[in-house]
């Protein structure tokens, strides 16, 4: 439920605020796309942490570039995996 709420906040930002602010993200994928992917892949806690970590790096002195969401959580973030709900298994 928290993950869905956070995804809604990011989508609201993309719909209402992003067009007014313009595109100035230094990274690919953009910070909002990165946030959506991080929340989907890693859940609310770890996805929020990854998003905040990305936003802190997005400043005028950063080179930016290609920075995808990590498939596996970095070792320092494994604590968050305890709070993540297991994803439902897909049937073949």
XYZ file of N, CA and C in Angstrom:
276
model
N 0.816 -1.179 0.000
C 0.000 0.000 0.000
C 0.876 1.265 0.000
N 1.915 1.284 0.795
C 2.802 2.446 0.839
C 3.496 2.634 -0.514
N 3.877 1.533 -1.128
C 4.530 1.622 -2.435
C 3.585 2.263 -3.451
N 2.309 1.858 -3.436
C 1.332 2.419 -4.362
C 1.137 3.920 -4.115
N 1.130 4.324 -2.869
C 0.999 5.735 -2.534
C 2.190 6.534 -3.058
N 3.387 6.028 -2.845
C 4.587 6.720 -3.314
C 4.631 6.788 -4.842
N 4.224 5.723 -5.503
C 4.168 5.727 -6.966
C 3.168 6.779 -7.433
N 2.035 6.888 -6.741
C 1.044 7.914 -7.071
C 1.602 9.320 -6.919
N 2.398 9.546 -5.885
C 3.018 10.862 -5.680
C 3.965 11.185 -6.838
N 4.774 10.219 -7.246
C 5.718 10.453 -8.349
C 4.956 10.700 -9.654
N 3.912 9.917 -9.901
C 3.122 10.122 -11.120
C 2.420 11.476 -11.093
N 1.961 11.901 -9.922
C 1.366 13.226 -9.794
C 2.374 14.323 -10.096
N 3.582 14.160 -9.601
C 4.657 15.110 -9.907
C 4.880 15.179 -11.413
N 4.948 14.017 -12.049
C 5.194 13.981 -13.495
C 4.066 14.631 -14.278
N 2.851 14.492 -13.796
C 1.692 15.018 -14.503
C 1.517 16.522 -14.285
N 1.690 16.972 -13.044
C 1.363 18.362 -12.716
C 2.572 19.301 -12.606
N 3.642 18.891 -11.967
C 4.774 19.794 -11.727
C 5.853 19.738 -12.796
N 6.161 18.561 -13.261
C 7.252 18.401 -14.211
C 7.089 19.247 -15.472
N 5.888 19.342 -16.058
C 5.761 20.195 -17.253
C 6.088 21.666 -16.977
N 5.811 22.154 -15.793
C 6.097 23.551 -15.447
C 7.580 23.780 -15.165
N 8.209 22.781 -14.561
C 9.617 22.933 -14.190
C 10.562 22.704 -15.358
N 10.118 21.966 -16.351
C 10.966 21.655 -17.495
C 11.874 20.469 -17.207
N 12.496 19.986 -18.227
C 13.372 18.825 -18.097
C 14.805 19.284 -17.871
N 15.312 19.027 -16.688
C 16.678 19.437 -16.372
C 17.473 18.302 -15.740
N 16.946 17.099 -15.792
C 17.630 15.982 -15.155
C 18.917 15.652 -15.899
N 19.958 15.399 -15.141
C 21.269 15.119 -15.708
C 21.499 13.630 -15.938
N 20.527 12.827 -15.542
C 20.700 11.388 -15.613
C 19.757 10.760 -16.628
N 20.102 9.573 -17.052
C 19.242 8.744 -17.878
C 19.131 7.399 -17.180
N 17.991 6.921 -16.816
C 16.671 7.511 -16.961
C 16.509 8.724 -16.043
N 15.501 9.541 -16.335
C 15.266 10.730 -15.519
C 15.001 10.315 -14.072
N 15.108 11.255 -13.174
C 14.937 10.951 -11.750
C 13.545 10.403 -11.441
N 12.517 10.921 -12.110
C 11.165 10.422 -11.833
C 10.980 9.004 -12.364
N 11.527 8.705 -13.523
C 11.450 7.341 -14.061
C 12.256 6.401 -13.167
N 13.426 6.848 -12.751
C 14.261 6.067 -11.832
C 13.484 5.756 -10.558
N 12.801 6.754 -10.023
C 12.025 6.578 -8.802
C 10.936 5.526 -8.980
N 10.198 5.617 -10.077
C 9.138 4.631 -10.338
C 9.718 3.225 -10.449
N 10.830 3.088 -11.155
C 11.459 1.778 -11.303
C 11.975 1.252 -9.964
N 12.584 2.126 -9.174
C 13.121 1.713 -7.872
C 11.999 1.266 -6.940
N 10.897 1.992 -6.934
C 9.762 1.618 -6.080
C 9.151 0.299 -6.528
N 9.024 0.093 -7.832
C 8.465 -1.157 -8.355
C 9.376 -2.344 -8.043
N 10.668 -2.185 -8.255
C 11.606 -3.294 -8.103
C 11.947 -3.612 -6.656
N 12.064 -2.587 -5.823
C 12.619 -2.792 -4.484
C 11.675 -2.438 -3.341
N 10.453 -2.000 -3.648
C 9.497 -1.696 -2.590
C 9.638 -0.277 -2.069
N 8.779 0.057 -1.102
C 8.688 1.431 -0.605
C 9.953 1.887 0.122
N 10.472 1.091 1.027
C 11.619 1.522 1.838
C 12.884 1.664 1.005
N 13.299 0.600 0.342
C 14.531 0.644 -0.448
C 14.369 1.541 -1.662
N 13.194 1.530 -2.284
C 12.948 2.394 -3.438
C 13.029 3.860 -3.065
N 12.498 4.218 -1.902
C 12.590 5.604 -1.425
C 14.032 5.989 -1.142
N 14.773 5.088 -0.537
C 16.182 5.358 -0.246
C 16.963 5.576 -1.544
N 16.756 4.693 -2.530
C 17.448 4.833 -3.808
C 17.067 6.150 -4.481
N 15.789 6.520 -4.407
C 15.328 7.763 -5.006
C 15.988 8.967 -4.334
N 15.997 8.996 -3.014
C 16.617 10.114 -2.301
C 18.108 10.197 -2.592
N 18.756 9.040 -2.667
C 20.179 9.012 -2.974
C 20.444 9.597 -4.367
N 19.561 9.282 -5.308
C 19.684 9.824 -6.668
C 19.452 11.325 -6.682
N 18.416 11.798 -5.978
C 18.097 13.224 -5.964
C 19.222 14.057 -5.353
N 19.891 13.512 -4.356
C 21.008 14.231 -3.731
C 22.155 14.388 -4.726
N 22.332 13.417 -5.604
C 23.425 13.492 -6.587
C 23.085 14.385 -7.766
N 21.822 14.749 -7.946
C 21.392 15.544 -9.107
C 21.547 17.029 -8.779
N 22.699 17.578 -9.112
C 22.994 18.981 -8.857
C 23.868 19.502 -10.009
N 24.040 20.805 -10.109
C 24.761 21.378 -11.263
C 26.205 20.899 -11.420
N 26.844 20.440 -10.382
C 28.240 20.027 -10.470
C 28.397 18.540 -10.760
N 27.299 17.851 -10.936
C 27.329 16.412 -11.229
C 27.360 16.210 -12.741
N 28.164 15.254 -13.189
C 28.237 14.967 -14.618
C 26.997 14.251 -15.127
N 26.322 13.491 -14.256
C 25.131 12.748 -14.675
C 25.508 11.548 -15.511
N 24.682 11.237 -16.497
C 24.938 10.107 -17.377
C 23.978 8.959 -17.113
N 24.323 7.802 -17.648
C 23.473 6.622 -17.512
C 23.611 6.057 -16.096
N 22.482 5.952 -15.407
C 22.474 5.484 -14.019
C 21.191 4.684 -13.765
N 21.160 3.427 -14.185
C 19.942 2.627 -14.008
C 19.761 2.185 -12.557
N 18.552 1.759 -12.235
C 18.249 1.204 -10.913
C 19.003 -0.115 -10.781
N 19.711 -0.332 -9.681
C 20.434 -1.598 -9.530
C 19.458 -2.777 -9.413
N 19.801 -3.878 -10.048
C 18.962 -5.083 -9.959
C 18.992 -5.666 -8.549
N 20.167 -5.682 -7.953
C 20.342 -6.153 -6.582
C 20.645 -4.954 -5.707
N 20.104 -4.966 -4.504
C 20.406 -3.884 -3.575
C 21.875 -3.925 -3.189
N 22.518 -2.765 -3.110
C 23.899 -2.739 -2.624
C 23.961 -3.306 -1.206
N 25.090 -3.798 -0.845
C 25.258 -4.458 0.459
C 24.822 -3.570 1.620
N 25.108 -2.275 1.516
C 24.765 -1.354 2.596
C 23.253 -1.184 2.749
N 22.481 -1.642 1.768
C 21.031 -1.467 1.801
C 20.275 -2.759 2.062
N 20.954 -3.827 2.367
C 20.284 -5.109 2.564
C 19.279 -5.075 3.715
N 19.453 -4.151 4.648
C 18.513 -4.006 5.747
C 17.101 -3.773 5.214
N 16.991 -3.011 4.129
C 15.682 -2.707 3.563
C 14.986 -3.949 3.024
N 15.747 -4.940 2.609
C 15.131 -6.137 2.031
C 14.313 -6.896 3.078
N 14.581 -6.682 4.342
C 13.791 -7.332 5.388
C 12.374 -6.781 5.448
N 12.211 -5.528 5.023
C 10.904 -4.883 5.067
C 10.116 -5.060 3.777
N 10.773 -5.564 2.753
C 10.119 -5.720 1.462
C 9.233 -6.956 1.473
N 8.025 -6.805 0.953
C 7.134 -7.942 0.843
C 7.580 -8.789 -0.336
N 7.505 -10.100 -0.209
C 7.893 -10.933 -1.340
C 6.926 -10.705 -2.502
N 7.498 -10.644 -3.692
C 6.645 -10.431 -4.859
C 5.942 -11.740 -5.216
N 4.693 -11.648 -5.681
C 3.969 -12.862 -6.022
C 4.622 -13.555 -7.205
N 4.678 -14.856 -7.148
C 5.289 -15.625 -8.228
C 4.321 -15.716 -9.383
N 4.860 -15.559 -10.563
C 4.041 -15.636 -11.772
C 3.968 -17.087 -12.232
N 2.798 -17.474 -12.631
C 2.645 -18.840 -13.136
C 3.062 -18.889 -14.589
N 3.619 -20.023 -15.035
C 4.129 -20.122 -16.416
C 3.058 -20.103 -17.446
